[in-house]
Short mmCIF file of C-alpha atoms in Angstrom, two decimals:
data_model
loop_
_atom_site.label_atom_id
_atom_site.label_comp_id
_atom_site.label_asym_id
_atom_site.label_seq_id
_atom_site.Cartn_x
_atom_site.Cartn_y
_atom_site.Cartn_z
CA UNK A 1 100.13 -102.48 -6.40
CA UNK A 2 96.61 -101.96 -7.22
CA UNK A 3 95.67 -105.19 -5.20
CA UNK A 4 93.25 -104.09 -2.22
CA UNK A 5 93.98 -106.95 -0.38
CA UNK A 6 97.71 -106.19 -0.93
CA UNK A 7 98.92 -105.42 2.97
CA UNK A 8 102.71 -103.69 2.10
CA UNK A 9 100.47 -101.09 0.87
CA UNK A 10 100.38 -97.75 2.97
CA UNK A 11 96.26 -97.00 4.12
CA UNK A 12 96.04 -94.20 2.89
CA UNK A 13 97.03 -94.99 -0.49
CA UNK A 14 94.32 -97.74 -0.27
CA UNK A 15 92.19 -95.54 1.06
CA UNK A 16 92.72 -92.85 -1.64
CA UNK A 17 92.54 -95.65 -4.53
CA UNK A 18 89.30 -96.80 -2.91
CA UNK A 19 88.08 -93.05 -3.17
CA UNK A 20 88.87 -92.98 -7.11
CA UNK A 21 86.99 -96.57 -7.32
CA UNK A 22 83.73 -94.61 -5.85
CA UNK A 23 83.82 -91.87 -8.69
CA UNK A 24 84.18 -94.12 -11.71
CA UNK A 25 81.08 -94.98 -13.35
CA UNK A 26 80.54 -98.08 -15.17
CA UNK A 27 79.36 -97.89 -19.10
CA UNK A 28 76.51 -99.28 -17.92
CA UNK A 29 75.53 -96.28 -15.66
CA UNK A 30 76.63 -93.96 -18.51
CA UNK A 31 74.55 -95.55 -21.28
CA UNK A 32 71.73 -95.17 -18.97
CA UNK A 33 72.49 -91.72 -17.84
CA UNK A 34 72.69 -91.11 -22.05
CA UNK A 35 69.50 -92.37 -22.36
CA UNK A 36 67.30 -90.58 -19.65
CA UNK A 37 68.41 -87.81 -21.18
CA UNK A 38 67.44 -89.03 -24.87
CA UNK A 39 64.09 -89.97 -23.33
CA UNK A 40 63.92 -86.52 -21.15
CA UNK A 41 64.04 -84.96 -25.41
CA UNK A 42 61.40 -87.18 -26.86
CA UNK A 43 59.22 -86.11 -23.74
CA UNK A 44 60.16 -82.10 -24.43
CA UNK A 45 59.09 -82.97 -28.07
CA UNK A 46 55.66 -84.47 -27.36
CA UNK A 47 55.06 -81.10 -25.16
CA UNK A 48 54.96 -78.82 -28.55
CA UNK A 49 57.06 -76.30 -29.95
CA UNK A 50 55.50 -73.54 -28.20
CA UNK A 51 56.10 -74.66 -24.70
CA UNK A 52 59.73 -75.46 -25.79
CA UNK A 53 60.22 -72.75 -27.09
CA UNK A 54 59.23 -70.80 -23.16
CA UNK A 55 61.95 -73.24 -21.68
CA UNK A 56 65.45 -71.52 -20.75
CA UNK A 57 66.97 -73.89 -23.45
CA UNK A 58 70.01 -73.24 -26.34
CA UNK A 59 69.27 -71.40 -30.09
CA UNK A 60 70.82 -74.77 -31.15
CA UNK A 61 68.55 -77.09 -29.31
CA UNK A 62 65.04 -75.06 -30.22
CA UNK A 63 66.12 -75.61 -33.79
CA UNK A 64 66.88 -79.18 -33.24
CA UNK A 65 63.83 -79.44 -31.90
CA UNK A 66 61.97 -77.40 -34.90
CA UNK A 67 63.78 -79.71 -37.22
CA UNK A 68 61.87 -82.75 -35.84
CA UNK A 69 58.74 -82.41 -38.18
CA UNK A 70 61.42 -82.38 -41.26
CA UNK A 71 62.85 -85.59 -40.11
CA UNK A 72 60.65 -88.41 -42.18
CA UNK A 73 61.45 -92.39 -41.23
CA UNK A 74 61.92 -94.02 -37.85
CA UNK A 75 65.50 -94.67 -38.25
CA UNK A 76 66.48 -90.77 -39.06
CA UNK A 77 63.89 -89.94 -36.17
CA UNK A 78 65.68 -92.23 -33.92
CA UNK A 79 69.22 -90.36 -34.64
CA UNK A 80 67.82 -87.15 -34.73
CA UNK A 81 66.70 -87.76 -31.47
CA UNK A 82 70.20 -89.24 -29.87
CA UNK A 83 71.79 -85.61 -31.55
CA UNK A 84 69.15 -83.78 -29.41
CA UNK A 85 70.05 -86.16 -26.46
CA UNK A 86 73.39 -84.80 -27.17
CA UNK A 87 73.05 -81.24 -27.27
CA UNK A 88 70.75 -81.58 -24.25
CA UNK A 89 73.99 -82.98 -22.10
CA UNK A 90 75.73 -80.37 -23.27
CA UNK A 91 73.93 -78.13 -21.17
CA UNK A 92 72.77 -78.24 -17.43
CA UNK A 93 69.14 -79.79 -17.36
CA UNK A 94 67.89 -79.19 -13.29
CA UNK A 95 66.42 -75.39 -14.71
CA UNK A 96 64.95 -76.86 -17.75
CA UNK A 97 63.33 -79.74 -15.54
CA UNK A 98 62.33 -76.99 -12.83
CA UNK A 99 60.74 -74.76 -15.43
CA UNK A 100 58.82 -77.87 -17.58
CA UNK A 101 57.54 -79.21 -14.06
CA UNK A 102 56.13 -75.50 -13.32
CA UNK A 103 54.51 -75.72 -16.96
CA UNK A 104 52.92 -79.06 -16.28
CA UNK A 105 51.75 -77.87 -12.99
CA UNK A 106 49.86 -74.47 -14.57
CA UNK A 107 52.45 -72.04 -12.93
CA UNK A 108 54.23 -69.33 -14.21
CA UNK A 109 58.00 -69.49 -15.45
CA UNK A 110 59.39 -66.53 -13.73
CA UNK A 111 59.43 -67.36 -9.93
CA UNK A 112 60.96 -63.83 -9.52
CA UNK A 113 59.05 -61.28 -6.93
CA UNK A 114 59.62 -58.47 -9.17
CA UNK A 115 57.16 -56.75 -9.79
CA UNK A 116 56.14 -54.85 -13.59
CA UNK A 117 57.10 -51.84 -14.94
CA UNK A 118 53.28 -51.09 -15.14
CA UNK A 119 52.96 -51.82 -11.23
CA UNK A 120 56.03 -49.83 -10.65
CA UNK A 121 54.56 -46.77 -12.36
CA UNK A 122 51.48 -47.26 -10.71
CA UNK A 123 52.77 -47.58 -7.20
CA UNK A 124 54.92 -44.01 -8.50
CA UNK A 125 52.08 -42.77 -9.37
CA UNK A 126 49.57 -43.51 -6.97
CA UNK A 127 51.61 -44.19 -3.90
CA UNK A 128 54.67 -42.00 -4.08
CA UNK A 129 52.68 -39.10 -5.87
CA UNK A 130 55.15 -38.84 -8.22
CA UNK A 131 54.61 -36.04 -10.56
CA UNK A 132 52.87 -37.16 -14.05
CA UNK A 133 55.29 -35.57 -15.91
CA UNK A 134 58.29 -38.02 -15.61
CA UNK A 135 55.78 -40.99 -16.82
CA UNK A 136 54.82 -38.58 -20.13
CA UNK A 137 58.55 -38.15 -20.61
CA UNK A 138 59.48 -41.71 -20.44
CA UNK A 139 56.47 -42.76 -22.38
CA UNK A 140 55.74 -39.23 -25.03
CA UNK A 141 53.02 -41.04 -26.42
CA UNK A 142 51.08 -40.94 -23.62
CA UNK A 143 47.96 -38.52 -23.12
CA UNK A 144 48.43 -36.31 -20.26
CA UNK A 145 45.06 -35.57 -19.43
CA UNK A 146 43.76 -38.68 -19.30
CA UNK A 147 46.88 -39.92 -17.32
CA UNK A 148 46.33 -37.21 -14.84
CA UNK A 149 42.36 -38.08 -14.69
CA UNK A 150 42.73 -42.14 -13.91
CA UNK A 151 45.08 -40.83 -11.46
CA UNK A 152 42.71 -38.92 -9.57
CA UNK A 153 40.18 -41.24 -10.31
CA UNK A 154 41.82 -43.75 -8.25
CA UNK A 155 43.48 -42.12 -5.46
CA UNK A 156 39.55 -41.51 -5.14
CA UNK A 157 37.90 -44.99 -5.20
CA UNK A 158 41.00 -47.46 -5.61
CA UNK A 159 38.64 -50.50 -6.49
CA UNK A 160 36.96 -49.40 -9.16
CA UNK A 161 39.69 -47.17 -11.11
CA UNK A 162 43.06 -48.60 -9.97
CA UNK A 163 42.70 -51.60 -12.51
CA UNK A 164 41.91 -48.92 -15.53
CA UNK A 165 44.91 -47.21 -14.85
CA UNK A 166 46.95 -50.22 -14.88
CA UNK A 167 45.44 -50.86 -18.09
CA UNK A 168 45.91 -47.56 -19.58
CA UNK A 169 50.14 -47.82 -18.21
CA UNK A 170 50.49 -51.28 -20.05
CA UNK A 171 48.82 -50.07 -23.03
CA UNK A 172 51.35 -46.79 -23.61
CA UNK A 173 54.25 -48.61 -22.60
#
C-alpha cells in the first residue's frame, strides 16, 4: 500500500503520500539543524555578556548564559552548551539573528521610527507652542524659568540653543 510504484493505487493518494515524504526530515538533517543552533550559542557566548544581555532573548537563557563562567572542565562546558542549544530552540531565533547582525554591523537595536519622549517635548514645545506648564506638571522637578528661557532661546537661534534644550528635557525626565 505504501509502494510508489504500486499502480491499483488511486493518484492522489500517491500524490498525497508523496507530499508527507517531502516534510519528513531525516535524523541526519535534525542533528544538524541541533547543532547550528548549539554552534549559533557558543558564537552568542564569545560576543560577551553585555551584548547578550541587549538581545531580545529569554530570563532563562541570559542566565544560562551567565552560568557559563561557573561551568569548569570541557566535558561540563560541552553539556552546558547542548542545554543552551536547547533552550535556544525553544524559542524563535530569526529576531535574535536580526538584532546580533545589527550589533556586529555598529547599528542600533531598535529599528523603530519613533521618536523620544525628549524630542516629543521638544517638538511640543518648540513647534506646537505648547504651553510650559503641562511639561512642569508632568515633570515637577523641573525649573520653570529656565525651561521657559531655553525655550525662547531657541525659537530665537535654533542651532545654537535647540540642542541645550534637548539636554535640559532628558536631564529632568
Amino acid at each position: 500500500m505504501n509502494d510508489p510504484y504500486d499502480l491499483d493505487q488511486n493518484p492522489s493518494e500517491q500524490a498525497n503520500q508523496s507530499a508527507n515524504t517531502d516534510d519528513v526530515r531525516s535524523k541526519t538533517q535534525i542533528k544538524n539543524e541541533l547543532k547550528e543552533i548549539t554552534e549559533f550559542g557558543v558564537e552568542l557566548a564569545s560576543m560577551g555578556l553585555s551584548i547578550i544581555k541587549k538581545l531580545p532573548l529569554d530570563e532563562e537563557i541570559v542566565e544560562a548564559f551567565e552560568e557559563i563562567d561557573t561551568v569548569k572542565g570541557n566535558e561540563a562546558k560541552k553539556r552546558h552548551f547542548k542545554r543552551i542549544g536547547k533552550l535556544l530552540r525553544e524559542r524563535e531565533l530569526d529576531d535574535v539573528r536580526i538584532a546580533l547582525e545589527r550589533i556586529k554591523l555598529g547599528k542600533p537595536l531598535s529599528t523603530s521610527a519613533e521618536p523620544s519622549l525628549r524630542d516629543l517635548w521638544f517638538d511640543k514645545l518648540i513647534n506646537q507652542n505648547e504651553n510650559p506648564e503641562a511639561f512642569i506638571s508632568a515633570f515637577p522637578n523641573s525649573d520653570r524659568q529656565k525651561l521657559r528661557q531655553l525655550i525662547r532661546n531657541a525659537k530665537k537661534d535654533p542651532s545654537k540653543h535647540a540642542g541645550k534644550l534637548k539636554q535640559y528635557i532628558s536631564s529632568v525626565q
